[in-house]
PDB file of C-alpha atoms in Angstrom:
ATOM      1  CA  UNK A   1      -2.069  -0.873  -1.064  1.00  0.00           C
ATOM      2  CA  UNK A   2      -1.553  -1.814   2.557  1.00  0.00           C
ATOM      3  CA  UNK A   3      -4.985  -2.573   4.355  1.00  0.00           C
ATOM      4  CA  UNK A   4      -7.009  -3.434   8.100  1.00  0.00           C
ATOM      5  CA  UNK A   5      -5.337  -6.609   7.684  1.00  0.00           C
ATOM      6  CA  UNK A   6      -5.937  -7.903  11.322  1.00  0.00           C
ATOM      7  CA  UNK A   7      -8.792  -5.556  11.618  1.00  0.00           C
ATOM      8  CA  UNK A   8      -8.087  -3.205  12.382  1.00  0.00           C
ATOM      9  CA  UNK A   9      -4.484  -3.573  13.545  1.00  0.00           C
ATOM     10  CA  UNK A  10      19.502   7.321   8.387  1.00  0.00           C
ATOM     11  CA  UNK A  11      21.492   8.457   5.021  1.00  0.00           C
ATOM     12  CA  UNK A  12      22.390  11.833   4.809  1.00  0.00           C
ATOM     13  CA  UNK A  13      20.804  14.308   3.483  1.00  0.00           C
ATOM     14  CA  UNK A  14      18.068  14.343   0.175  1.00  0.00           C
ATOM     15  CA  UNK A  15      18.343  17.540  -2.348  1.00  0.00           C
ATOM     16  CA  UNK A  16      16.233  19.469  -1.677  1.00  0.00           C
ATOM     17  CA  UNK A  17      15.208  18.225   2.202  1.00  0.00           C
ATOM     18  CA  UNK A  18      15.334  20.786   4.569  1.00  0.00           C
ATOM     19  CA  UNK A  19      16.785  18.329   7.965  1.00  0.00           C
ATOM     20  CA  UNK A  20      14.466  15.177   9.642  1.00  0.00           C
ATOM     21  CA  UNK A  21      11.648  16.601  10.525  1.00  0.00           C
ATOM     22  CA  UNK A  22      10.309  16.578  14.321  1.00  0.00           C
ATOM     23  CA  UNK A  23       8.269  13.682  13.774  1.00  0.00           C
ATOM     24  CA  UNK A  24      10.318  11.481  11.065  1.00  0.00           C
ATOM     25  CA  UNK A  25       7.532   8.663  11.414  1.00  0.00           C
ATOM     26  CA  UNK A  26       5.717   7.843   7.828  1.00  0.00           C
ATOM     27  CA  UNK A  27       2.985   9.050   9.932  1.00  0.00           C
ATOM     28  CA  UNK A  28       3.632  12.878   9.257  1.00  0.00           C
ATOM     29  CA  UNK A  29       4.240  12.614   5.605  1.00  0.00           C
ATOM     30  CA  UNK A  30       3.272  15.524   3.403  1.00  0.00           C
ATOM     31  CA  UNK A  31       3.704  16.358  -0.622  1.00  0.00           C
ATOM     32  CA  UNK A  32       6.442  18.239  -0.972  1.00  0.00           C
ATOM     33  CA  UNK A  33       8.886  15.542   1.585  1.00  0.00           C
ATOM     34  CA  UNK A  34      12.027  13.981   0.989  1.00  0.00           C
ATOM     35  CA  UNK A  35      11.794  10.150   2.219  1.00  0.00           C
ATOM     36  CA  UNK A  36      14.848   7.581   2.512  1.00  0.00           C
ATOM     37  CA  UNK A  37      13.397   3.484   2.376  1.00  0.00           C
ATOM     38  CA  UNK A  38      15.671   0.659   3.583  1.00  0.00           C
ATOM     39  CA  UNK A  39      13.733  -3.905   3.193  1.00  0.00           C
ATOM     40  CA  UNK A  40      12.393  -2.377   0.529  1.00  0.00           C
ATOM     41  CA  UNK A  41      15.769  -3.969  -2.625  1.00  0.00           C
ATOM     42  CA  UNK A  42      19.302  -3.275  -1.952  1.00  0.00           C
ATOM     43  CA  UNK A  43      19.666  -0.340  -5.015  1.00  0.00           C
ATOM     44  CA  UNK A  44      16.836   2.328  -2.736  1.00  0.00           C
ATOM     45  CA  UNK A  45      18.572   2.541  -0.285  1.00  0.00           C
ATOM     46  CA  UNK A  46      20.661   4.990  -0.715  1.00  0.00           C
ATOM     47  CA  UNK A  47      17.897   7.097  -2.816  1.00  0.00           C
ATOM     48  CA  UNK A  48      16.256   9.913  -1.458  1.00  0.00           C
ATOM     49  CA  UNK A  49      12.364  10.007  -2.770  1.00  0.00           C
ATOM     50  CA  UNK A  50       9.967  13.079  -3.440  1.00  0.00           C
ATOM     51  CA  UNK A  51       6.979  12.253  -1.851  1.00  0.00           C
ATOM     52  CA  UNK A  52       4.844  13.622  -5.221  1.00  0.00           C
ATOM     53  CA  UNK A  53       1.326  12.545  -4.160  1.00  0.00           C
ATOM     54  CA  UNK A  54      -1.229  11.149  -0.702  1.00  0.00           C
ATOM     55  CA  UNK A  55      -3.711   8.907  -1.797  1.00  0.00           C
ATOM     56  CA  UNK A  56      -6.612   7.923   1.477  1.00  0.00           C
ATOM     57  CA  UNK A  57      -8.666   5.007   1.597  1.00  0.00           C
ATOM     58  CA  UNK A  58     -11.449   4.032   3.406  1.00  0.00           C
ATOM     59  CA  UNK A  59     -12.861   0.727   4.690  1.00  0.00           C
ATOM     60  CA  UNK A  60     -15.638  -0.069   7.890  1.00  0.00           C
ATOM     61  CA  UNK A  61     -12.576  -0.877   9.917  1.00  0.00           C
ATOM     62  CA  UNK A  62     -10.089   0.961   9.694  1.00  0.00           C
ATOM     63  CA  UNK A  63      -8.305   3.861   7.316  1.00  0.00           C
ATOM     64  CA  UNK A  64      -5.176   4.147   5.383  1.00  0.00           C
ATOM     65  CA  UNK A  65      -3.021   6.459   3.232  1.00  0.00           C
ATOM     66  CA  UNK A  66      -0.912   5.966  -0.211  1.00  0.00           C
ATOM     67  CA  UNK A  67       2.015   7.793  -0.891  1.00  0.00           C
ATOM     68  CA  UNK A  68       3.792   8.185  -4.995  1.00  0.00           C
ATOM     69  CA  UNK A  69       7.759   8.620  -4.674  1.00  0.00           C
ATOM     70  CA  UNK A  70       9.517   9.073  -7.245  1.00  0.00           C
ATOM     71  CA  UNK A  71      13.260   9.636  -7.726  1.00  0.00           C
ATOM     72  CA  UNK A  72      14.242  10.352 -11.465  1.00  0.00           C
ATOM     73  CA  UNK A  73      12.457   8.090 -13.366  1.00  0.00           C
ATOM     74  CA  UNK A  74      12.479   5.795 -10.443  1.00  0.00           C
ATOM     75  CA  UNK A  75       8.675   5.687  -8.617  1.00  0.00           C
ATOM     76  CA  UNK A  76       7.611   3.129  -5.782  1.00  0.00           C
ATOM     77  CA  UNK A  77       4.753   3.552  -3.599  1.00  0.00           C
ATOM     78  CA  UNK A  78       4.202   3.196   0.146  1.00  0.00           C
ATOM     79  CA  UNK A  79       1.248   2.493   2.069  1.00  0.00           C
ATOM     80  CA  UNK A  80       0.510   2.686   5.927  1.00  0.00           C
ATOM     81  CA  UNK A  81      -2.547   2.030   8.420  1.00  0.00           C
ATOM     82  CA  UNK A  82      -2.328   2.629  12.250  1.00  0.00           C
ATOM     83  CA  UNK A  83      -4.269  -0.069  14.703  1.00  0.00           C
ATOM     84  CA  UNK A  84      -2.707  -1.762  17.167  1.00  0.00           C
ATOM     85  CA  UNK A  85       0.740  -0.526  15.565  1.00  0.00           C
ATOM     86  CA  UNK A  86       2.120   1.191  12.407  1.00  0.00           C
ATOM     87  CA  UNK A  87       1.971  -1.024   9.104  1.00  0.00           C
ATOM     88  CA  UNK A  88       3.963  -0.570   5.778  1.00  0.00           C
ATOM     89  CA  UNK A  89       4.051  -1.613   2.471  1.00  0.00           C
ATOM     90  CA  UNK A  90       6.051  -0.704  -0.265  1.00  0.00           C
ATOM     91  CA  UNK A  91       5.794  -1.597  -3.573  1.00  0.00           C
ATOM     92  CA  UNK A  92       7.907  -0.522  -6.895  1.00  0.00           C
ATOM     93  CA  UNK A  93       5.852  -2.376  -9.072  1.00  0.00           C
ATOM     94  CA  UNK A  94       2.151  -0.561  -9.651  1.00  0.00           C
ATOM     95  CA  UNK A  95       1.094  -2.420 -12.687  1.00  0.00           C
ATOM     96  CA  UNK A  96      -2.096  -5.102 -11.856  1.00  0.00           C
ATOM     97  CA  UNK A  97      -1.647  -9.329 -13.067  1.00  0.00           C
ATOM     98  CA  UNK A  98      -4.527 -10.712 -13.442  1.00  0.00           C
ATOM     99  CA  UNK A  99      -6.763 -13.290 -11.671  1.00  0.00           C
ATOM    100  CA  UNK A 100      -6.167 -16.672 -13.520  1.00  0.00           C
ATOM    101  CA  UNK A 101      -1.702 -15.104 -12.357  1.00  0.00           C
ATOM    102  CA  UNK A 102      -3.071 -16.608  -9.050  1.00  0.00           C
ATOM    103  CA  UNK A 103      -5.156 -19.293 -10.550  1.00  0.00           C
ATOM    104  CA  UNK A 104      -8.771 -18.178  -8.825  1.00  0.00           C
ATOM    105  CA  UNK A 105     -11.478 -17.165 -10.256  1.00  0.00           C
ATOM    106  CA  UNK A 106     -14.414 -15.002  -9.313  1.00  0.00           C
ATOM    107  CA  UNK A 107     -16.685 -17.400  -7.635  1.00  0.00           C
ATOM    108  CA  UNK A 108     -13.326 -18.513  -5.476  1.00  0.00           C
ATOM    109  CA  UNK A 109     -12.947 -14.942  -4.062  1.00  0.00           C
ATOM    110  CA  UNK A 110     -17.225 -14.486  -4.061  1.00  0.00           C
ATOM    111  CA  UNK A 111     -16.805 -17.561  -1.016  1.00  0.00           C
ATOM    112  CA  UNK A 112     -13.778 -16.809   1.033  1.00  0.00           C
ATOM    113  CA  UNK A 113     -15.409 -13.411   0.639  1.00  0.00           C
ATOM    114  CA  UNK A 114     -18.687 -15.386   2.346  1.00  0.00           C
ATOM    115  CA  UNK A 115     -16.767 -17.427   4.750  1.00  0.00           C
ATOM    116  CA  UNK A 116     -14.969 -14.443   6.089  1.00  0.00           C
ATOM    117  CA  UNK A 117     -12.442 -16.974   7.917  1.00  0.00           C
ATOM    118  CA  UNK A 118      -8.262 -16.545   8.359  1.00  0.00           C
ATOM    119  CA  UNK A 119      -7.742 -20.143   8.236  1.00  0.00           C
ATOM    120  CA  UNK A 120      -8.352 -20.156   4.142  1.00  0.00           C
ATOM    121  CA  UNK A 121      -5.654 -19.640   1.599  1.00  0.00           C
ATOM    122  CA  UNK A 122      -4.916 -19.742  -1.212  1.00  0.00           C
ATOM    123  CA  UNK A 123      -1.080 -20.811  -3.454  1.00  0.00           C
ATOM    124  CA  UNK A 124       0.450 -18.669  -5.290  1.00  0.00           C
ATOM    125  CA  UNK A 125       4.470 -20.328  -7.011  1.00  0.00           C
ATOM    126  CA  UNK A 126       4.525 -22.332  -4.837  1.00  0.00           C
ATOM    127  CA  UNK A 127       3.617 -20.014  -1.070  1.00  0.00           C
ATOM    128  CA  UNK A 128       0.986 -20.430   1.214  1.00  0.00           C
ATOM    129  CA  UNK A 129      -0.801 -16.389   1.169  1.00  0.00           C
ATOM    130  CA  UNK A 130      -3.596 -16.767   4.506  1.00  0.00           C
ATOM    131  CA  UNK A 131      -6.493 -14.497   3.552  1.00  0.00           C
ATOM    132  CA  UNK A 132      -6.902 -11.469   5.722  1.00  0.00           C
ATOM    133  CA  UNK A 133      -9.911  -9.332   5.835  1.00  0.00           C
ATOM    134  CA  UNK A 134     -12.330  -8.897   2.018  1.00  0.00           C
ATOM    135  CA  UNK A 135     -14.557  -4.954   2.322  1.00  0.00           C
ATOM    136  CA  UNK A 136     -15.537  -2.930  -0.029  1.00  0.00           C
ATOM    137  CA  UNK A 137     -13.193   0.184   0.187  1.00  0.00           C
ATOM    138  CA  UNK A 138     -13.616   4.005  -1.577  1.00  0.00           C
ATOM    139  CA  UNK A 139     -10.856   5.869  -2.914  1.00  0.00           C
ATOM    140  CA  UNK A 140     -10.336   9.619  -2.345  1.00  0.00           C
ATOM    141  CA  UNK A 141      -7.314  10.984  -4.886  1.00  0.00           C
ATOM    142  CA  UNK A 142      -5.517  12.816  -3.338  1.00  0.00           C
ATOM    143  CA  UNK A 143      -7.130  13.306  -0.087  1.00  0.00           C
ATOM    144  CA  UNK A 144      -9.947  14.993  -2.279  1.00  0.00           C
ATOM    145  CA  UNK A 145     -13.876  14.461  -2.908  1.00  0.00           C
ATOM    146  CA  UNK A 146     -16.183  12.373  -2.029  1.00  0.00           C
ATOM    147  CA  UNK A 147     -13.998   9.077  -3.381  1.00  0.00           C
ATOM    148  CA  UNK A 148     -14.055   6.203  -5.456  1.00  0.00           C
ATOM    149  CA  UNK A 149     -15.928   2.470  -4.482  1.00  0.00           C
ATOM    150  CA  UNK A 150     -14.310  -1.614  -5.409  1.00  0.00           C
ATOM    151  CA  UNK A 151     -14.170  -4.132  -3.359  1.00  0.00           C
ATOM    152  CA  UNK A 152     -10.825  -5.672  -1.651  1.00  0.00           C
ATOM    153  CA  UNK A 153      -9.840  -8.537  -0.829  1.00  0.00           C
ATOM    154  CA  UNK A 154      -6.259  -9.327   0.432  1.00  0.00           C
ATOM    155  CA  UNK A 155      -3.761 -12.035   1.717  1.00  0.00           C
ATOM    156  CA  UNK A 156      -0.557 -12.303   3.910  1.00  0.00           C
ATOM    157  CA  UNK A 157       1.684 -14.921   3.148  1.00  0.00           C
ATOM    158  CA  UNK A 158       2.043 -17.100   5.322  1.00  0.00           C
ATOM    159  CA  UNK A 159       6.164 -15.756   6.535  1.00  0.00           C
ATOM    160  CA  UNK A 160       4.502 -12.441   7.008  1.00  0.00           C
ATOM    161  CA  UNK A 161       7.122 -10.628   4.536  1.00  0.00           C
ATOM    162  CA  UNK A 162       4.156 -10.144   1.518  1.00  0.00           C
ATOM    163  CA  UNK A 163       0.933  -8.923   0.939  1.00  0.00           C
ATOM    164  CA  UNK A 164      -0.713  -9.935  -2.557  1.00  0.00           C
ATOM    165  CA  UNK A 165      -4.584  -7.320  -3.024  1.00  0.00           C
ATOM    166  CA  UNK A 166      -6.767  -8.325  -5.668  1.00  0.00           C
ATOM    167  CA  UNK A 167      -8.973  -5.225  -6.019  1.00  0.00           C
ATOM    168  CA  UNK A 168     -12.361  -4.825  -8.058  1.00  0.00           C
ATOM    169  CA  UNK A 169     -13.744  -1.196  -9.519  1.00  0.00           C
ATOM    170  CA  UNK A 170     -16.965  -0.787 -11.914  1.00  0.00           C
ATOM    171  CA  UNK A 171     -16.336  -1.463 -15.436  1.00  0.00           C
ATOM    172  CA  UNK A 172     -12.682  -2.941 -15.019  1.00  0.00           C
ATOM    173  CA  UNK A 173     -11.483  -6.949 -14.199  1.00  0.00           C
ATOM    174  CA  UNK A 174     -10.372  -7.952 -11.030  1.00  0.00           C
ATOM    175  CA  UNK A 175      -6.195  -6.721 -10.944  1.00  0.00           C
ATOM    176  CA  UNK A 176      -3.884  -8.032  -9.216  1.00  0.00           C
ATOM    177  CA  UNK A 177      -0.908  -6.379  -6.504  1.00  0.00           C
ATOM    178  CA  UNK A 178       1.722  -7.759  -4.713  1.00  0.00           C
ATOM    179  CA  UNK A 179       3.779  -5.940  -1.567  1.00  0.00           C
ATOM    180  CA  UNK A 180       6.348  -6.424   0.627  1.00  0.00           C
ATOM    181  CA  UNK A 181       5.757  -5.453   4.280  1.00  0.00           C
ATOM    182  CA  UNK A 182       8.148  -2.700   5.900  1.00  0.00           C
ATOM    183  CA  UNK A 183       9.289  -2.475   9.499  1.00  0.00           C
ATOM    184  CA  UNK A 184       8.421   1.323   9.968  1.00  0.00           C
ATOM    185  CA  UNK A 185      11.737   2.201  11.007  1.00  0.00           C
ATOM    186  CA  UNK A 186      13.352   1.112   8.210  1.00  0.00           C
ATOM    187  CA  UNK A 187      12.019   4.492   7.044  1.00  0.00           C
ATOM    188  CA  UNK A 188      13.368   8.181   6.895  1.00  0.00           C
ATOM    189  CA  UNK A 189      10.786  11.438   6.688  1.00  0.00           C
ATOM    190  CA  UNK A 190      13.047  15.141   5.822  1.00  0.00           C
ATOM    191  CA  UNK A 191      10.208  17.347   5.753  1.00  0.00           C
ATOM    192  CA  UNK A 192      11.349  19.659   2.690  1.00  0.00           C
ATOM    193  CA  UNK A 193       9.283  22.032   0.437  1.00  0.00           C
ATOM    194  CA  UNK A 194       5.742  21.145   1.118  1.00  0.00           C
ATOM    195  CA  UNK A 195       3.047  22.182  -1.674  1.00  0.00           C
ATOM    196  CA  UNK A 196      -1.148  22.316  -2.073  1.00  0.00           C
ATOM    197  CA  UNK A 197      -2.139  19.134  -2.512  1.00  0.00           C
ATOM    198  CA  UNK A 198      -3.839  20.774  -5.541  1.00  0.00           C
ATOM    199  CA  UNK A 199      -0.398  21.251  -7.668  1.00  0.00           C
ATOM    200  CA  UNK A 200      -0.113  16.497  -7.127  1.00  0.00           C
ATOM    201  CA  UNK A 201       1.240  15.512 -10.622  1.00  0.00           C
ATOM    202  CA  UNK A 202      -1.645  12.701 -10.764  1.00  0.00           C
ATOM    203  CA  UNK A 203       0.442   8.859 -11.226  1.00  0.00           C
TER     204      UNK A 203
END
């Protein structure tokens, strides 16, 4: 999931694609389109992923979108937000891990939220991740309905190439996920057979 990290801040055609979309940035993606992605993993450079679902996230500071994409049994998730500039992350490992994995406690997360300082940082497996933001977020599945709320903390690795996110949904334990920062121009969008959002498959 891409968040408000800074306060608001081509290959051959894939099967089923009708050709490059007029606006080939990730902003224009719709369910049924096809995307190619470079920079996430070498094995994905020659794959073309169908956009199966688009969810929306909203906080007081920002709004961002998550695309669930698939090519056969291979799935990736691409998030984007458009503040000062287009910011994109992607992951192929959506399964979360627990707080103990990154050496944080609930009390420490509360302190980070209250201090709200980008000078704060944590160490995870030898890497330094700097606190960037924490806030209440509303999740809108398929960009519909009244949404479901949760709390989110975001950290960025000091080299700017990786994001660590901690989320807390009601009735669920803390969940930690990682995603890679992707250059917006490394994603090519092809207009496909677009479908009604209500027909999207659930993750």
